[in-house]
XYZ file of C-alpha atoms in Angstrom:
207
model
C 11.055 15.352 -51.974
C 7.971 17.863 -53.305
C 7.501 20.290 -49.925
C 4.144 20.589 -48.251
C 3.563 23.913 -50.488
C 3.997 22.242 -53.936
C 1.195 19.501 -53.250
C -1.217 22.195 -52.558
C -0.767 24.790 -55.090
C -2.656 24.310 -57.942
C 0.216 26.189 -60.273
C 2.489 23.062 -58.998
C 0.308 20.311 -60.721
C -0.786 22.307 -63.976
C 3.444 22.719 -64.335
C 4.576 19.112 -63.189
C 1.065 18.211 -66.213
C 2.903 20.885 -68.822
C 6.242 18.818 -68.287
C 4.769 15.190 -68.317
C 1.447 14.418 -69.553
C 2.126 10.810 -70.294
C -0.347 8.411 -68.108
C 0.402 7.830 -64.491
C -0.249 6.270 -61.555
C -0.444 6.453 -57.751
C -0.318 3.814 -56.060
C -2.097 1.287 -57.885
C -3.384 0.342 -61.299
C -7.072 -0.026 -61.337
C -6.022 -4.074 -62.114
C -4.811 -3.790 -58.674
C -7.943 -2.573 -57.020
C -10.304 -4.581 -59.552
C -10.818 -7.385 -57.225
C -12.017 -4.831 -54.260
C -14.324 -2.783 -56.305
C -15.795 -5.537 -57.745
C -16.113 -7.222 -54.108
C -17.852 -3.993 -52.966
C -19.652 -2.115 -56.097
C -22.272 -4.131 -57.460
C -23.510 -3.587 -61.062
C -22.009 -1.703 -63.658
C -24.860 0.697 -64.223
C -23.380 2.936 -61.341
C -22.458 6.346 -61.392
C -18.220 6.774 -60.366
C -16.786 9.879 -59.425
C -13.167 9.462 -59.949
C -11.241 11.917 -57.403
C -8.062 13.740 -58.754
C -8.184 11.974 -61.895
C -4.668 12.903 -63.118
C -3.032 11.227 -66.546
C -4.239 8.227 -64.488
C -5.839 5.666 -66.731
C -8.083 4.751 -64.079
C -11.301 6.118 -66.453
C -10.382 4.691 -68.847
C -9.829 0.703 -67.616
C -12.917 1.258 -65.705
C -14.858 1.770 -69.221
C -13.318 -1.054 -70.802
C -14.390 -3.322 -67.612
C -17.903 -2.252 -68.066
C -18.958 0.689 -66.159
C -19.804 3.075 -68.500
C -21.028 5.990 -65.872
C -17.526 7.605 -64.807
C -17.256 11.229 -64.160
C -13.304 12.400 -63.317
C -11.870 15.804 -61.809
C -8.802 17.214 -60.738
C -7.594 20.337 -59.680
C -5.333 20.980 -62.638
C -7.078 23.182 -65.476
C -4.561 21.932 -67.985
C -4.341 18.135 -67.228
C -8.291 18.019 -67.478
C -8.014 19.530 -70.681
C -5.501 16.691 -71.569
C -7.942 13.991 -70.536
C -10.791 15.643 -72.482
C -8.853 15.477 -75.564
C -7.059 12.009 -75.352
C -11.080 10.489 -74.122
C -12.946 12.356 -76.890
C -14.158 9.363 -78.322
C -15.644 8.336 -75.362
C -16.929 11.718 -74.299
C -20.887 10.780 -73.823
C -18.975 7.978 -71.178
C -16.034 9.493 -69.823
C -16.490 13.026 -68.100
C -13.955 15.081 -67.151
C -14.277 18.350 -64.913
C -11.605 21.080 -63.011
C -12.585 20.599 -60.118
C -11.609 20.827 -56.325
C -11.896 18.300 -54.153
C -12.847 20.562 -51.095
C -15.311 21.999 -53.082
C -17.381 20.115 -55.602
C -20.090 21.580 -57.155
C -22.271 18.360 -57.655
C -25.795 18.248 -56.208
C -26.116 16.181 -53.180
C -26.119 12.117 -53.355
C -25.256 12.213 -57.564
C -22.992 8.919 -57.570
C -22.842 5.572 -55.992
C -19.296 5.855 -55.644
C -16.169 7.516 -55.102
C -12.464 6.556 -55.925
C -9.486 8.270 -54.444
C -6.256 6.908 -55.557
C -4.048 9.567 -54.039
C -6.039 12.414 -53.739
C -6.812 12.572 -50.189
C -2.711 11.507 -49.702
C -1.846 14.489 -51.664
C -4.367 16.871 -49.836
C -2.184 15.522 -46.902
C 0.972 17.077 -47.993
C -0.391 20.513 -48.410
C -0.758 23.827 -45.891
C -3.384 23.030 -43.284
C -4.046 19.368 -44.329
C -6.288 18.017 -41.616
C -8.746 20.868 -42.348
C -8.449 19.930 -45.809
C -8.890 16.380 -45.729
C -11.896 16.872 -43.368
C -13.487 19.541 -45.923
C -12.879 16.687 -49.080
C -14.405 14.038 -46.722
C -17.518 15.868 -45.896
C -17.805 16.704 -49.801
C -17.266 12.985 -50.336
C -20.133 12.050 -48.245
C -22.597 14.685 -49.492
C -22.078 13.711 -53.059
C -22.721 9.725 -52.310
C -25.754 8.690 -52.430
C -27.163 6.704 -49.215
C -25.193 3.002 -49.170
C -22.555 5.229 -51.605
C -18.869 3.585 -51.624
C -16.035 5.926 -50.951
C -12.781 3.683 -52.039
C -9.942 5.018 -50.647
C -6.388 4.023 -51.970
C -3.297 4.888 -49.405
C -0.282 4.219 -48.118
C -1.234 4.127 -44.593
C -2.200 2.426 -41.880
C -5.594 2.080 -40.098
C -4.353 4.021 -37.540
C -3.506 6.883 -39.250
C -6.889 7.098 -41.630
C -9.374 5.397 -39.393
C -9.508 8.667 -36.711
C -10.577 10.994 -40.161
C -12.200 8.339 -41.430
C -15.077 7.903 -38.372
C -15.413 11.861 -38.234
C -18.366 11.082 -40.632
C -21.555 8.823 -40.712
C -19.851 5.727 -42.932
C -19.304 2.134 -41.918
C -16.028 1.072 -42.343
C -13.964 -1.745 -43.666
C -9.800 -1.990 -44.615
C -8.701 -4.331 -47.409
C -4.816 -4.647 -47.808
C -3.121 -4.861 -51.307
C 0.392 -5.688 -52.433
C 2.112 -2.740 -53.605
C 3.537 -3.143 -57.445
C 7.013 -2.121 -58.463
C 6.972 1.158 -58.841
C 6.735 3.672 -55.260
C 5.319 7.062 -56.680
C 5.387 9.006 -53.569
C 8.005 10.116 -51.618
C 6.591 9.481 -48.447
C 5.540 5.665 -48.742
C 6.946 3.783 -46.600
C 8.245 0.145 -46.063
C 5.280 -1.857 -45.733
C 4.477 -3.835 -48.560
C 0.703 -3.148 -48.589
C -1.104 -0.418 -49.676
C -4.348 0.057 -47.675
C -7.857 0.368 -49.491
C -10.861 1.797 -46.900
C -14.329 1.052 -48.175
C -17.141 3.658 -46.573
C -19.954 2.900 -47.078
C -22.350 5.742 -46.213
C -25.011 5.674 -43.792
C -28.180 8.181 -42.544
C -28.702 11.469 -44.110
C -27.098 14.039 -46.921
C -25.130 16.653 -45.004
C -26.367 19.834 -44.787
């Protein structure tokens, strides 16, 4: 089991990357999620901010479905490098940026959605998480633009994500997936479901 510390040192992931750079995936593959995005996110002309991008394929699958606006980032220098070379031939579609989370340097309201699919859980398992979590929801919501979709893939429960969660100015709603084979992180636990929150963001840009 990775220790709180590990999760939230940036030297951990560009290591783990320098080991394994073969594609991977929390939680779900985007055919997973398809059937909620598509439920939610309407047209394919949207701008998608992909949140801790990974060696997920995620950008990738979302191209070939037809969005063709998809901008990735990840704290990991080197796996971002990765992703730019294995997606140059889709480089005017597919950007990718090292980036974190808590901090993203994109001008208010820029994309009409936002995918987490483990992100936020990893920010969990790091020093001072709550803080965290609340500074990467706050950048969330001042990078979506107003009616934005923040998609968030996790492992748990409405009670546990729903008091963050209403902290900011975003209606709500919880959609309920079957996990697939595979249990990436160590601290899932025995439900069968893995949780998706749609926010959808109301009033004002943060200041």
């Amino acid at each position: 089991m990775f220790s709180h510390l590990t999760y939230g040192d940036k030297q951990y992931w560009d290591g783990r990357y320098k080991k394994d750079a073969e594609p991977f995936e929390w939680f779900q593959r985007y055919s997973g999620i398809q059937h909620v995005v598509k439920k939610y996110l309407y047209g394919k002309d949207r701008n998608i901010l992909n949140l801790g991008c990974g060696t997920s394929e995620l950008p990738r699958e979302l191209f070939e479905d037809g969005y063709k606006k998809i901008t990735s980032i990840d704290f990991s220098d080197y796996v971002i490098e990765v992703m730019k070379k294995r997606y140059k031939d889709k480089s005017d579609d597919l950007k990718f940026f090292s980036m974190d989370a808590r901090q993203l340097s994109f001008p208010p309201s820029s994309f009409d959605a936002v995918i987490d699919k483990g992100c936020l859980e990893a920010v969990m398992c790091s020093e001072g998480s709550i803080d965290s979590v609340r500074e990467l929801l706050r950048e969330v919501f001042k990078v979506l633009r107003p009616k934005g979709l923040y998609f968030l893939v996790s492992y748990a429960p409405s009670k546990q994500r729903l008091p963050l969660l209403n902290d900011l100015n975003w209606d709500v709603k919880v959609e309920t997936v079957p996990k697939p084979s595979f249990v990436p992180l160590p601290m899932d636990d025995d439900s069968s479901f893995h949780y998706i929150y749609i926010c959808e963001k109301k009033g004002l840009d943060l200041d």
